Coordinates of C-alpha atoms in Angstrom, one line a residue:
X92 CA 5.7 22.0 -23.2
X93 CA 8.5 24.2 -24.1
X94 CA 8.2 28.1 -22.5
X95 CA 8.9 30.4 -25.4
X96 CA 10.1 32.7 -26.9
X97 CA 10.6 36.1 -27.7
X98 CA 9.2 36.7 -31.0
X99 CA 7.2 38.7 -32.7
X100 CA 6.2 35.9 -34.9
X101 CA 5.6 33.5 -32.0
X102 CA 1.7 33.2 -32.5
X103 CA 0.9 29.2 -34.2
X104 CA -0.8 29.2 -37.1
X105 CA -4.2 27.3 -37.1
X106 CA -5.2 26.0 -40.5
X107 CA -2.6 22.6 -41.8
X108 CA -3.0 20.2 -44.4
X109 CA -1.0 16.5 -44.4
X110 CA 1.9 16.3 -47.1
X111 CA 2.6 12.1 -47.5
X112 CA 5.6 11.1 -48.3
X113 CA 6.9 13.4 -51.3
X114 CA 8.8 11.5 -54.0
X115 CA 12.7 12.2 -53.8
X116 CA 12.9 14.1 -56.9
X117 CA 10.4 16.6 -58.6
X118 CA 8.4 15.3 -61.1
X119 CA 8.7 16.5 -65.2
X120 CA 7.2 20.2 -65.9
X121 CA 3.7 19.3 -67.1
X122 CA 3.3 16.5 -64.5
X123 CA 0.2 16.9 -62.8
X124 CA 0.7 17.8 -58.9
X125 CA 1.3 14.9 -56.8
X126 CA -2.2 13.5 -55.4
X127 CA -0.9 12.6 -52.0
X128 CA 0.1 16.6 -51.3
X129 CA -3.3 17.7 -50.1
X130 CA -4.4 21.6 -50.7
X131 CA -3.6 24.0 -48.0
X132 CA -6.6 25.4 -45.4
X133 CA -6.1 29.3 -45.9
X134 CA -7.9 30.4 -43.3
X135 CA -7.5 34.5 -41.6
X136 CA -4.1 35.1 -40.4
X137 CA -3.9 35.6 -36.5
X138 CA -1.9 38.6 -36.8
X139 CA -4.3 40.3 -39.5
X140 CA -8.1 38.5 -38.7
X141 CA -10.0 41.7 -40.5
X142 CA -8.1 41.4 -43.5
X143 CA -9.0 39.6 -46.7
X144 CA -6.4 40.7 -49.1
X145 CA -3.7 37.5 -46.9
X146 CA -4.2 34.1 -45.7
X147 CA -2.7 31.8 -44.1
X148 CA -2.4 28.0 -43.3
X149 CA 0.1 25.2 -42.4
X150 CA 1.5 22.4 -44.6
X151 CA 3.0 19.1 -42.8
X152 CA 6.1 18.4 -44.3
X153 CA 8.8 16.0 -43.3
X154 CA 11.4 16.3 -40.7
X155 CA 13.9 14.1 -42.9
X156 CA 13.2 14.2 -46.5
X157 CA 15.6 10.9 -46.6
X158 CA 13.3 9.4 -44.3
X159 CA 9.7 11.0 -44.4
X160 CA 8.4 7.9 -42.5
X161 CA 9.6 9.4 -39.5
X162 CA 7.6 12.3 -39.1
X163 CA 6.0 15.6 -40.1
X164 CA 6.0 19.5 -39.0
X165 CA 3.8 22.0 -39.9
X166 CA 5.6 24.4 -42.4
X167 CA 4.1 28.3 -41.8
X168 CA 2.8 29.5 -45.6
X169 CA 0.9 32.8 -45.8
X170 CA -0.8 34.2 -49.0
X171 CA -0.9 37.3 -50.4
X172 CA -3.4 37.1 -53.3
X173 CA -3.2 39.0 -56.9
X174 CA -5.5 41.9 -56.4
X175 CA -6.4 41.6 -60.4
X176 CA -7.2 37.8 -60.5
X177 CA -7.9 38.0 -64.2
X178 CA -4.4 39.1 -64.6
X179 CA -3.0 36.6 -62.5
X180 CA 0.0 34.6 -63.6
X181 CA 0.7 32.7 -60.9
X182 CA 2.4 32.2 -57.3
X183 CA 5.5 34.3 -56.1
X184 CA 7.1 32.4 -53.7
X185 CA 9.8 34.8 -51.4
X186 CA 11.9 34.2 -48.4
X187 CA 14.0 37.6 -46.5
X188 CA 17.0 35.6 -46.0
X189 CA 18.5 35.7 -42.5
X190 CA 18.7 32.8 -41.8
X191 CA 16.2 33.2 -39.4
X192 CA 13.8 35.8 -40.8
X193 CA 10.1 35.3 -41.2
X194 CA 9.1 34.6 -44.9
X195 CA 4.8 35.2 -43.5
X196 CA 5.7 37.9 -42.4
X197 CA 7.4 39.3 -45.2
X198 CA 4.1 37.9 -47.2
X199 CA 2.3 40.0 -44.8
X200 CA 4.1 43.2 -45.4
X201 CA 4.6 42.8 -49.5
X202 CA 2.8 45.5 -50.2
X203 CA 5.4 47.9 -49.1
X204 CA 7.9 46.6 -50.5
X205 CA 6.7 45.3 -54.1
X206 CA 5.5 47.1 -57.1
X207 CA 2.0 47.9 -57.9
X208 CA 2.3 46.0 -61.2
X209 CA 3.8 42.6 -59.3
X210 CA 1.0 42.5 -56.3
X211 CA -1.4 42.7 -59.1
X212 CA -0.2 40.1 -61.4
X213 CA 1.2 37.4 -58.5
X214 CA 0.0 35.2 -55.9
X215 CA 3.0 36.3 -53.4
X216 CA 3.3 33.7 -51.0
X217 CA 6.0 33.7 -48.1
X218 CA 7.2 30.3 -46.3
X219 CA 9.0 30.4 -42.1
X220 CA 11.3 28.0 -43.3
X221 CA 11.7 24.9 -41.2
X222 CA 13.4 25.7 -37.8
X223 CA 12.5 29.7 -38.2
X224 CA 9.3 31.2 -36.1
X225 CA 6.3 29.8 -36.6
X226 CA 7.9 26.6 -38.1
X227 CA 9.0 25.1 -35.0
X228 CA 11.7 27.3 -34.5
X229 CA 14.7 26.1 -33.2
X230 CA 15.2 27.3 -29.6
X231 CA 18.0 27.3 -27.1
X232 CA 18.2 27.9 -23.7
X233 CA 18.3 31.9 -22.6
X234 CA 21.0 30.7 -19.3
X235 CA 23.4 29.2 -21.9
X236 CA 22.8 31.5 -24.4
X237 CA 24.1 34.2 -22.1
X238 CA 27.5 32.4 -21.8
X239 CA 28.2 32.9 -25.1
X240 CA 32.0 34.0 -25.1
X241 CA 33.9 36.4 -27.1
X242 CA 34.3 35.1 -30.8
X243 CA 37.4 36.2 -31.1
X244 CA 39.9 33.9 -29.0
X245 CA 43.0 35.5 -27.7
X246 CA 45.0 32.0 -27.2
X247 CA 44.7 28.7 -27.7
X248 CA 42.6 27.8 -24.3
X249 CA 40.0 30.5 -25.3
X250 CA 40.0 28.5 -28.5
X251 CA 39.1 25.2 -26.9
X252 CA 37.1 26.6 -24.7
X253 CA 34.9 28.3 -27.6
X254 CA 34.7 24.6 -29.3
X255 CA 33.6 23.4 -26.1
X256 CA 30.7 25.9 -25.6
X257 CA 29.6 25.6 -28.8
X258 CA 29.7 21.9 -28.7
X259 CA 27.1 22.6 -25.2
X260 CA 24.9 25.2 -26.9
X261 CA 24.0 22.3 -30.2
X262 CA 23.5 19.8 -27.0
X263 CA 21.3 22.2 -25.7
X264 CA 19.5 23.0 -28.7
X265 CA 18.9 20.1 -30.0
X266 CA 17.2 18.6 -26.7
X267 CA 14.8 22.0 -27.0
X268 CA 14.1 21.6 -30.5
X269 CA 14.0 17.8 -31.0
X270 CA 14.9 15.4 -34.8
X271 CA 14.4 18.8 -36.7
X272 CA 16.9 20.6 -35.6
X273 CA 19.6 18.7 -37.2
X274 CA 17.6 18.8 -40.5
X275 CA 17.1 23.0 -40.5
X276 CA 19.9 23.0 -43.9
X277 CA 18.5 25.0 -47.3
X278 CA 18.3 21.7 -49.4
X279 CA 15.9 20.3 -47.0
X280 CA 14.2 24.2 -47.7
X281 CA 13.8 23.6 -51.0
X282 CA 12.3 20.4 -50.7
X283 CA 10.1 22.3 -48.7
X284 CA 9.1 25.2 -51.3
X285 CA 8.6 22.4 -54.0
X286 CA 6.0 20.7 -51.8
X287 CA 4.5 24.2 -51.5
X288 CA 4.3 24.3 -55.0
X289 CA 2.6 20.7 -55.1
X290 CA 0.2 22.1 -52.3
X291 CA -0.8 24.8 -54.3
X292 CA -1.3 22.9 -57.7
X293 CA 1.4 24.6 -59.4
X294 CA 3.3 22.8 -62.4
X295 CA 6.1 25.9 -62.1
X296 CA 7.0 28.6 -59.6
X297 CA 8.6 32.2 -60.0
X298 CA 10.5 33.4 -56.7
X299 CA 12.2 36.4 -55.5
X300 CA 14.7 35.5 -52.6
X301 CA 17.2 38.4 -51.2
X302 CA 19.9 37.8 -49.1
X303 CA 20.2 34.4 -47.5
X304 CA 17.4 33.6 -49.7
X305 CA 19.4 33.7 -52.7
X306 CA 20.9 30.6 -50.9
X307 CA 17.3 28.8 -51.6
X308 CA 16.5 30.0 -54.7
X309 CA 20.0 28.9 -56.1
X310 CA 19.4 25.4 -54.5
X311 CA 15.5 25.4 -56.1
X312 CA 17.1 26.1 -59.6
X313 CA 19.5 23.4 -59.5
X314 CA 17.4 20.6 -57.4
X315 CA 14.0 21.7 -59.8
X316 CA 15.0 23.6 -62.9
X317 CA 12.1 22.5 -64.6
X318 CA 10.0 24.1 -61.9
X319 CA 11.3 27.3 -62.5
X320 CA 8.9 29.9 -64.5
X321 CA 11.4 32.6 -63.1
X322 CA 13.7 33.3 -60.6
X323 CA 15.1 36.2 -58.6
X324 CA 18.6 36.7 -56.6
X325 CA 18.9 40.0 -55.1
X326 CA 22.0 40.4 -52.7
X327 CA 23.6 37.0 -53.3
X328 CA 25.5 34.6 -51.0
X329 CA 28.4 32.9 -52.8
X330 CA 27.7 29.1 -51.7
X331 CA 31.5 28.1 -53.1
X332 CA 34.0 29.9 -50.8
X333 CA 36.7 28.5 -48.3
X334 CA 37.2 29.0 -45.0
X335 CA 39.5 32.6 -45.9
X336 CA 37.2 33.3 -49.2
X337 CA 34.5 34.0 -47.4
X338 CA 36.2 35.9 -44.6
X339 CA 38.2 38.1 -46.8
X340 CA 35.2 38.8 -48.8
X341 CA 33.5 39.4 -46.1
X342 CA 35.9 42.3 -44.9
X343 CA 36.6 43.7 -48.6
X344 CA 33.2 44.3 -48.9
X345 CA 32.6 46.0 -45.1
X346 CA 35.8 48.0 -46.2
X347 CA 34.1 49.0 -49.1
X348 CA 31.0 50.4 -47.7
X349 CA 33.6 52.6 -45.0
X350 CA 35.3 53.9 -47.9
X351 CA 32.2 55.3 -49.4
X352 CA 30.8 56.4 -46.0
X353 CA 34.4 58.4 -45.7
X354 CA 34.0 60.0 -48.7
X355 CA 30.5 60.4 -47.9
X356 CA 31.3 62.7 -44.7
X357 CA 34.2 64.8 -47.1
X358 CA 32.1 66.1 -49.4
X359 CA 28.8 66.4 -47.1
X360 CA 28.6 69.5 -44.4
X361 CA 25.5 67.5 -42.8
X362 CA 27.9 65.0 -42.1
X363 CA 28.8 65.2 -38.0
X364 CA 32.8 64.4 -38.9
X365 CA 32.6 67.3 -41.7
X366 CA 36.3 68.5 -41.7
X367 CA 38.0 65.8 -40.3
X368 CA 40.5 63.2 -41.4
X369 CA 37.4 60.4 -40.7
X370 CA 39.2 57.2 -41.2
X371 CA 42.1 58.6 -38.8
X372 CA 39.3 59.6 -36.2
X373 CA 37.8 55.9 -36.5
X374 CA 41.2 54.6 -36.0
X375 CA 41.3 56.3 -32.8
X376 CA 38.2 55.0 -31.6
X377 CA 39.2 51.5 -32.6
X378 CA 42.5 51.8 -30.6
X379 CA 40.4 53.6 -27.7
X380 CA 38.7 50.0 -27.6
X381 CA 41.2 48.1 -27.6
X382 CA 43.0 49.8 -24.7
X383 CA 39.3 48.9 -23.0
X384 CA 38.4 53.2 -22.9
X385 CA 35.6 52.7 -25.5
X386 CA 32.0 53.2 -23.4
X387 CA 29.1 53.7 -24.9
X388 CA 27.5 56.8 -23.8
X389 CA 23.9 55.1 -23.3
X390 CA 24.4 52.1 -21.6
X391 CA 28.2 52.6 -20.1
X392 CA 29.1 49.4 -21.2
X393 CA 32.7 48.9 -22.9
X394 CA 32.8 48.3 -26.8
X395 CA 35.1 46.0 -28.4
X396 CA 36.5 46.9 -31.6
X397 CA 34.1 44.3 -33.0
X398 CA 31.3 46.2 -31.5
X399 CA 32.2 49.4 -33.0
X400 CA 33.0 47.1 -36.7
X401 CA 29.1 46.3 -35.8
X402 CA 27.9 50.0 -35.6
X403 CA 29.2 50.3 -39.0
X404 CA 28.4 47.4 -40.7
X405 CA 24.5 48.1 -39.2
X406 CA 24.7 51.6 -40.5
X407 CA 25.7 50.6 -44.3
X408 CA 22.5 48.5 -44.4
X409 CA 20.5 51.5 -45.5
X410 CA 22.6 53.3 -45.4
X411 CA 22.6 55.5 -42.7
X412 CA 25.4 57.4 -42.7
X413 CA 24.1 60.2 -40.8
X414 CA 23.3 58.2 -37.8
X415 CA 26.7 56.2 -37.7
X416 CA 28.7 59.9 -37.6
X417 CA 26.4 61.6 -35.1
X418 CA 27.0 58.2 -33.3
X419 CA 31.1 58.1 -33.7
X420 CA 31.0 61.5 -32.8
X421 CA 29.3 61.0 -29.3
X422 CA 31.5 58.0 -28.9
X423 CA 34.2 60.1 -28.9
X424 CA 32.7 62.8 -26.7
X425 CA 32.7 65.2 -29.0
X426 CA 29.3 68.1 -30.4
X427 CA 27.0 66.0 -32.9
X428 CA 25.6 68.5 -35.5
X429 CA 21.9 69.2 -35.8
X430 CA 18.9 67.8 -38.4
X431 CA 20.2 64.4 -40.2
X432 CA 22.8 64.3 -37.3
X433 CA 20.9 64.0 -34.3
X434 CA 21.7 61.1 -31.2
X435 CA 18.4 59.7 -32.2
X436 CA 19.8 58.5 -35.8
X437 CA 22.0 56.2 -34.2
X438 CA 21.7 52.7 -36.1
X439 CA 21.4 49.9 -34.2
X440 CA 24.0 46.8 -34.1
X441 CA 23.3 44.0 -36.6
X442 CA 22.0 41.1 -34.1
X443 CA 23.7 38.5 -36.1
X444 CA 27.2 39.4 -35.3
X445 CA 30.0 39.4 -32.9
X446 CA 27.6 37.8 -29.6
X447 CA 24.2 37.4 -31.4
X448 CA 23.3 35.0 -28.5
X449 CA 23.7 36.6 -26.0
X450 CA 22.5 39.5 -27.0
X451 CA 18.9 37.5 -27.7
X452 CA 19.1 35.7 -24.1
X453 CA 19.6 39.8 -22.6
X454 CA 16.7 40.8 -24.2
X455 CA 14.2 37.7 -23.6
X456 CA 15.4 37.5 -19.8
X457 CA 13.3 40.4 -19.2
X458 CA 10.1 38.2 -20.6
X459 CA 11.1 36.2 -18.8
X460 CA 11.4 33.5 -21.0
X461 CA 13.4 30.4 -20.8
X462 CA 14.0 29.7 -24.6
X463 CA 14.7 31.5 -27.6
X464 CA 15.2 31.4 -31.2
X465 CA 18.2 30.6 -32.2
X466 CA 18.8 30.4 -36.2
X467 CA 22.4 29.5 -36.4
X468 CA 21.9 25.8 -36.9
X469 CA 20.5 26.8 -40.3
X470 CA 24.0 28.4 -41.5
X471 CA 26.1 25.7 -39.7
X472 CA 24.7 23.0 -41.6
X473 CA 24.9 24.4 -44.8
X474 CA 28.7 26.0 -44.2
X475 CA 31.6 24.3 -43.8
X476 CA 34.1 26.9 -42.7
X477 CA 36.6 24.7 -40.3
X478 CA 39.3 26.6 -38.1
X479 CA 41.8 24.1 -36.1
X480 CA 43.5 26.4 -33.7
X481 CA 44.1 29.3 -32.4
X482 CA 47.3 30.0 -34.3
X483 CA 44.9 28.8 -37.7
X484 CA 42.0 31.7 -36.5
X485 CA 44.5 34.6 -36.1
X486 CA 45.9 34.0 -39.3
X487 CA 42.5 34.6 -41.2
X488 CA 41.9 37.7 -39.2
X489 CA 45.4 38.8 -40.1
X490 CA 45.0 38.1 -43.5
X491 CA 41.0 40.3 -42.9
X492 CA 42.9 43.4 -41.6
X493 CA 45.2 43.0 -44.6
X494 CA 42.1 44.0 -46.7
X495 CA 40.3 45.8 -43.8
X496 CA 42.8 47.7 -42.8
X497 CA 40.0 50.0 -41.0
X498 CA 36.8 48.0 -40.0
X499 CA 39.4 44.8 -39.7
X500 CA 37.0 42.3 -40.2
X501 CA 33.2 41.2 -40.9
X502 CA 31.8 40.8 -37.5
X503 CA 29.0 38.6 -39.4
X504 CA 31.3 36.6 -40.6
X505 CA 33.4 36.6 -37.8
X506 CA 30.6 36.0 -35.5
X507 CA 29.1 32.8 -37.5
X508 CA 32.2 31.2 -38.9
X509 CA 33.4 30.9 -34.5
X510 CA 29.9 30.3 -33.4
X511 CA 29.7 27.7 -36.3
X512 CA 32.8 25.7 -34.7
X513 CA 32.2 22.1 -33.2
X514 CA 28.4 23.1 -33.6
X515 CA 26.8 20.3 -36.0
X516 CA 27.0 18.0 -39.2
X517 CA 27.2 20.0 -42.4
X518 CA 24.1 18.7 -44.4
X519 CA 24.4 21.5 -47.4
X520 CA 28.4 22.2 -47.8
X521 CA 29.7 24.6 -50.6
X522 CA 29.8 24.1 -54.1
X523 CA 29.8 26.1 -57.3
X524 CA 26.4 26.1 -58.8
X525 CA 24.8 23.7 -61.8
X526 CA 22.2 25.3 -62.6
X527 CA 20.4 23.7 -66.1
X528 CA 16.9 25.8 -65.7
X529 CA 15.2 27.2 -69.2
X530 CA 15.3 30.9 -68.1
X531 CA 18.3 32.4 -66.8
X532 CA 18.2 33.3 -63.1
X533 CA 17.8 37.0 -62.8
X534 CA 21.1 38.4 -60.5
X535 CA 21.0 41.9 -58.7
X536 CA 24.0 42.9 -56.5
X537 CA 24.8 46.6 -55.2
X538 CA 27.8 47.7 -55.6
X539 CA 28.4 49.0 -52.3
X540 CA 26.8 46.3 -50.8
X541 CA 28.1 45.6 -46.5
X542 CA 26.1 41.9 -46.2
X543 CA 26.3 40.1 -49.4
X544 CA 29.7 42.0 -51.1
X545 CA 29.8 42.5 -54.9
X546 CA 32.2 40.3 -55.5
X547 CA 29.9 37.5 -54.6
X548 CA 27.2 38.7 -57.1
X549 CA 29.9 39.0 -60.1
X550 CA 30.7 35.2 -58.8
X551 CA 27.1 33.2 -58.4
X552 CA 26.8 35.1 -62.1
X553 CA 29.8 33.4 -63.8
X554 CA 29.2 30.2 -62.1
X555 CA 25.5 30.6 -63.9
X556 CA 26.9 31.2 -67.1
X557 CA 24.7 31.2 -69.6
X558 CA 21.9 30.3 -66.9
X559 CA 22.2 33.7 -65.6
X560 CA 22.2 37.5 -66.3
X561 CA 23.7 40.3 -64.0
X562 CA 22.2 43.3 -62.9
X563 CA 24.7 45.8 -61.1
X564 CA 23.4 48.5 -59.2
X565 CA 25.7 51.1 -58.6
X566 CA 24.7 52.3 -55.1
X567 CA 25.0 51.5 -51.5
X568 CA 22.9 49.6 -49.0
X569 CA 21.9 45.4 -48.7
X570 CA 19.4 44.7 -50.9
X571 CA 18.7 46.1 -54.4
X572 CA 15.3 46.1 -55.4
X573 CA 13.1 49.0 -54.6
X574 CA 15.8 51.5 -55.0
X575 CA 15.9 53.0 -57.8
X576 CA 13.2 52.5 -61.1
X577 CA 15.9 51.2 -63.3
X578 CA 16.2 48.3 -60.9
X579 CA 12.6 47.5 -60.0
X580 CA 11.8 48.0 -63.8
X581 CA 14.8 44.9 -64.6
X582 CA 12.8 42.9 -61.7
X583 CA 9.0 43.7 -62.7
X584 CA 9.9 42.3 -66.7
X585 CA 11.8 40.0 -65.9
X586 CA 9.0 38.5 -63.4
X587 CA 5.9 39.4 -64.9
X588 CA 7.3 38.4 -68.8
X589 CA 10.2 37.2 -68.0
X590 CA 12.0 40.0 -70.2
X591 CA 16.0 39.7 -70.2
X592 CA 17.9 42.4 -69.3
X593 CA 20.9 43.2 -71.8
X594 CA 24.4 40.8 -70.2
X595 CA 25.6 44.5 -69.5
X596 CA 23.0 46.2 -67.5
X597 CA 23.8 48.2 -64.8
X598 CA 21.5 50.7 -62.9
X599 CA 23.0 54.3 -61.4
X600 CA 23.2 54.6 -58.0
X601 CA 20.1 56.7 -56.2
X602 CA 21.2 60.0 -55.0
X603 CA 23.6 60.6 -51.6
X604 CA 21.5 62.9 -49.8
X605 CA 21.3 61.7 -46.1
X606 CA 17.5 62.3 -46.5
X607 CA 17.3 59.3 -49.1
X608 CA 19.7 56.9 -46.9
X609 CA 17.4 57.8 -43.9
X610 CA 13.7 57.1 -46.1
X611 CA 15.2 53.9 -47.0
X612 CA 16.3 52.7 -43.6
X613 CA 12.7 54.2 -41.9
X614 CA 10.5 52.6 -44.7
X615 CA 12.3 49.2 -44.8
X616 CA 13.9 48.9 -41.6
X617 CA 15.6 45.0 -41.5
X618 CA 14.2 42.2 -40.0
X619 CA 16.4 41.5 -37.1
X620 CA 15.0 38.1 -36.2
X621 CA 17.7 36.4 -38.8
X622 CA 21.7 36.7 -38.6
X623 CA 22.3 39.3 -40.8
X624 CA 21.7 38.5 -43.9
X625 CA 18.1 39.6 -44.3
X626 CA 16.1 41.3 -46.4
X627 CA 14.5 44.7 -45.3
X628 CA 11.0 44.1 -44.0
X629 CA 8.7 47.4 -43.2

């Protein structure tokens, strides 16, 4: 038996229900639901026993969808049910993104985070998807996790030496997490939700997927477009980009967000920079680590400049702009101003990023715990992002700085794209989309968005065509519903009666004040299980 974890979605679910072998393709809208798929068990969920409003059960599903002969997992499903049944319309399937991040527990928690009118008019039902928590996660070894080297290689035998430690770490977690770990990619996900939907006696689904889940629902709409009632993308990964697309978008988009947070501390007195030249005064920290004189004042250890690029990236989630200048400030030594600009505002470090590893074996050593989640196999087999030598990995983060002239680079993408390298088989790599589904796909994007940038919104939407329609919120922060009425209103008409917005809408940006930054990030703090890409779970 495998010691695990640290997680707070550790705890087995109890209830499951056999899925047979599931025909390769989904049947015709108006079929009725397969009869092998048997109903799931919803039984009390462990974490929440006393309360009626959620359920929550197990469906088997197959490790290899190519070859469901050889075995079945038990896929994590959790309900949240309608609370006006005769005004249901149906299931809401959802998924936080990550990868990594818990789709039961973000079923648990949908009732801070969805509108009124949606909990009373859905089913909303969240999924682990395979290889995530409860759905026999994939785990790794906490000793080798804490080897994990710099990603960024400073010559060609740091290089080969990263290869080869990756090339360990899939060994390793692969033997820990046995045949499904080399089947964790997002088509094998969908499969998955469409044999939740046969579990469920559905004939159609709607979804709402942010962040990395935009990855699934974009895969559900072209693998099952007749299966789609309506579908959500808020935040969106761009599934066709190279190698240097995706790391230059990466770093426009983190760029972005500083230049907004600069402006930000100009006009604002509550700012802790007020008064100063604040790109010049990041600058300085960034040289200060990398002449190795960077130390965090908390724990004394030295920052990188990709830690520091990780404060800010962490802070633009909300955002959280207070915290990040109260926390360059003491960096730097220097007073931090009172109120919005206390220490305690400090955001934390996205855990997806620069050493995500080892930062997960640091904190599960003290459980002492010999395994822990890992989710990366899930975005190394659905990326291909191949890098051949040192000389090949500078010259993307040259051509980063180019655009990033400040934060220099994503340290998400920075982090995945090196951690990615020699890992595994790519079982989902990119393409632009082909979507043929009745209803357009409903597309949100912020403007100022750190995660998922703009530019990759504006993208998924003209490869949808036709098949999609844009809405562009003009604010700041990952993740665009919830923030403002305009947007939530698109969403809840779209879903509910699957209401169009008009091909230009757009939705103003909520106001600046540091008190609305700070509600957002203390309401809807994100889930930090995944890599990053995540949706904001209370």
């Amino acid at each position: 038996m495998r010691k695990l974890i640290r997680s707070a979605a550790a705890g087995a679910i109890a209830a499951s229900v056999l899925l047979g072998a599931a025909p390769a393709t989904a049947a015709p809208a108006g079929a009725p639901a397969d009869p092998r798929v048997g109903r799931i068990d919803w039984q009390p969920c462990p974490e929440r026993p006393d309360d009626p409003s959620v359920r929550c059960g197990d469906l088997q599903v197959p490790v290899d969808w190519a070859r469901p002969e050889r075995g079945t997992f038990p896929l994590a499903v959790a309900k949240r049910a309608a609370t006006d049944p005769a005004a249901r319309i149906g299931p809401l399937l959802i998924n936080p993104g990550g990868p990594g991040a818990s789709g039961v527990d973000a079923a648990l928690g949908a009732d801070t985070y969805f509108s009124p009118e949606i909990l009373r008019r859905f089913d909303v039902i969240g999924f682990d998807p395979r290889g995530v928590a409860r759905s026999d996660a994939v785990v790794c070894s906490v000793s080798l996790l804490a080897q994990q080297p710099f990603p960024v290689p400073a010559d060609q035998a740091e290089y080969e030496a990263l290869v080869a430690y990756n090339k360990r770490l899939a060994a390793d977690c692969r033997g820990h997490s046995g045949p499904l770990f080399d089947h964790v990619d997002t088509v094998s996900v969908a499969r998955d939700m469409d044999a939740i939907r046969a579990a469920l006696g559905e004939r159609q689904i709607s979804y709402y997927g942010v962040s990395y889940g935009t990855l699934i629902g974009q895969i559900y709409a072209e693998r099952f477009p007749d299966r789609v009632r309506a579908l959500v993308v808020d935040s969106n990964m761009d599934h066709s980009l190279s190698t240097g697309g995706f790391l230059r978008t990466e770093a426009v988009g983190l760029e972005d967000s500083f230049g907004q947070f600069v402006a930000w501390c100009d006009r604002d007195a509550s700012c802790a920079l007020h008064g100063q030249d604040v790109a010049a005064f990041y600058d300085r920290l960034m040289a200060r680590a990398d002449a190795g004189t960077l130390v965090d004042p908390d724990s004394g250890a030295k920052l990188t400049w990709l830690d520091l690029s990780d404060r800010a990236l962490g802070a633009f989630y909300g955002p959280n702009w207070s915290g990040l200048a109260a926390d360059l400030a003491a960096l730097d030594g220097g007073a931090v101003g009172a109120g919005t600009g206390e220490r305690a505002a400090r955001p934390a470090p996205v855990t997806g990023t620069a050493r995500a590893g080892a930062a997960r074996a640091a904190a599960s050593a003290a459980d002492g715990a010999e395994l822990v989640g890992y989710p990366l196999a899930v975005f190394c087999e659905d990326w291909s992002l191949p890098i051949g030598s040192h000389a090949e990995f500078s010259r993307y983060l040259d051509m980063s700085r180019a655009v990033a002239p400040h934060l220099r680079a994503s340290p998400m993408a920075v982090g995945v794209t090196a951690g990615c390298l020699g890992w595994t088989k790519v079982n989902n790599p990119q393409h632009r989309l082909r979507v043929r589904t009745s209803i357009p796909l409903l597309v949100l994007n912020s403007r100022y968005d750190p995660a998922t940038p703009y530019e990759w919104g504006v993208a998924v939407a003209r490869q949808l065509g036709d098949r999609g329609r844009f809405v562009a919120y003009q604010g700041w922060g990952h993740g665009a519903y919830g923030r403002t009425d305009c947007v939530t209103g698109h969403v809840d008409r779209y879903l509910v009666g699957r209401a169009l917005p008009p091909r230009t809408a757009t939705c103003p940006a909520a106001p600046t004040s540091t008190a609305d930054g700070a509600r957002r990030a203390t309401v809807a703090p994100r889930d930090r299980t995944g890599l990053g890409w995540s949706l904001p779970v209370a």
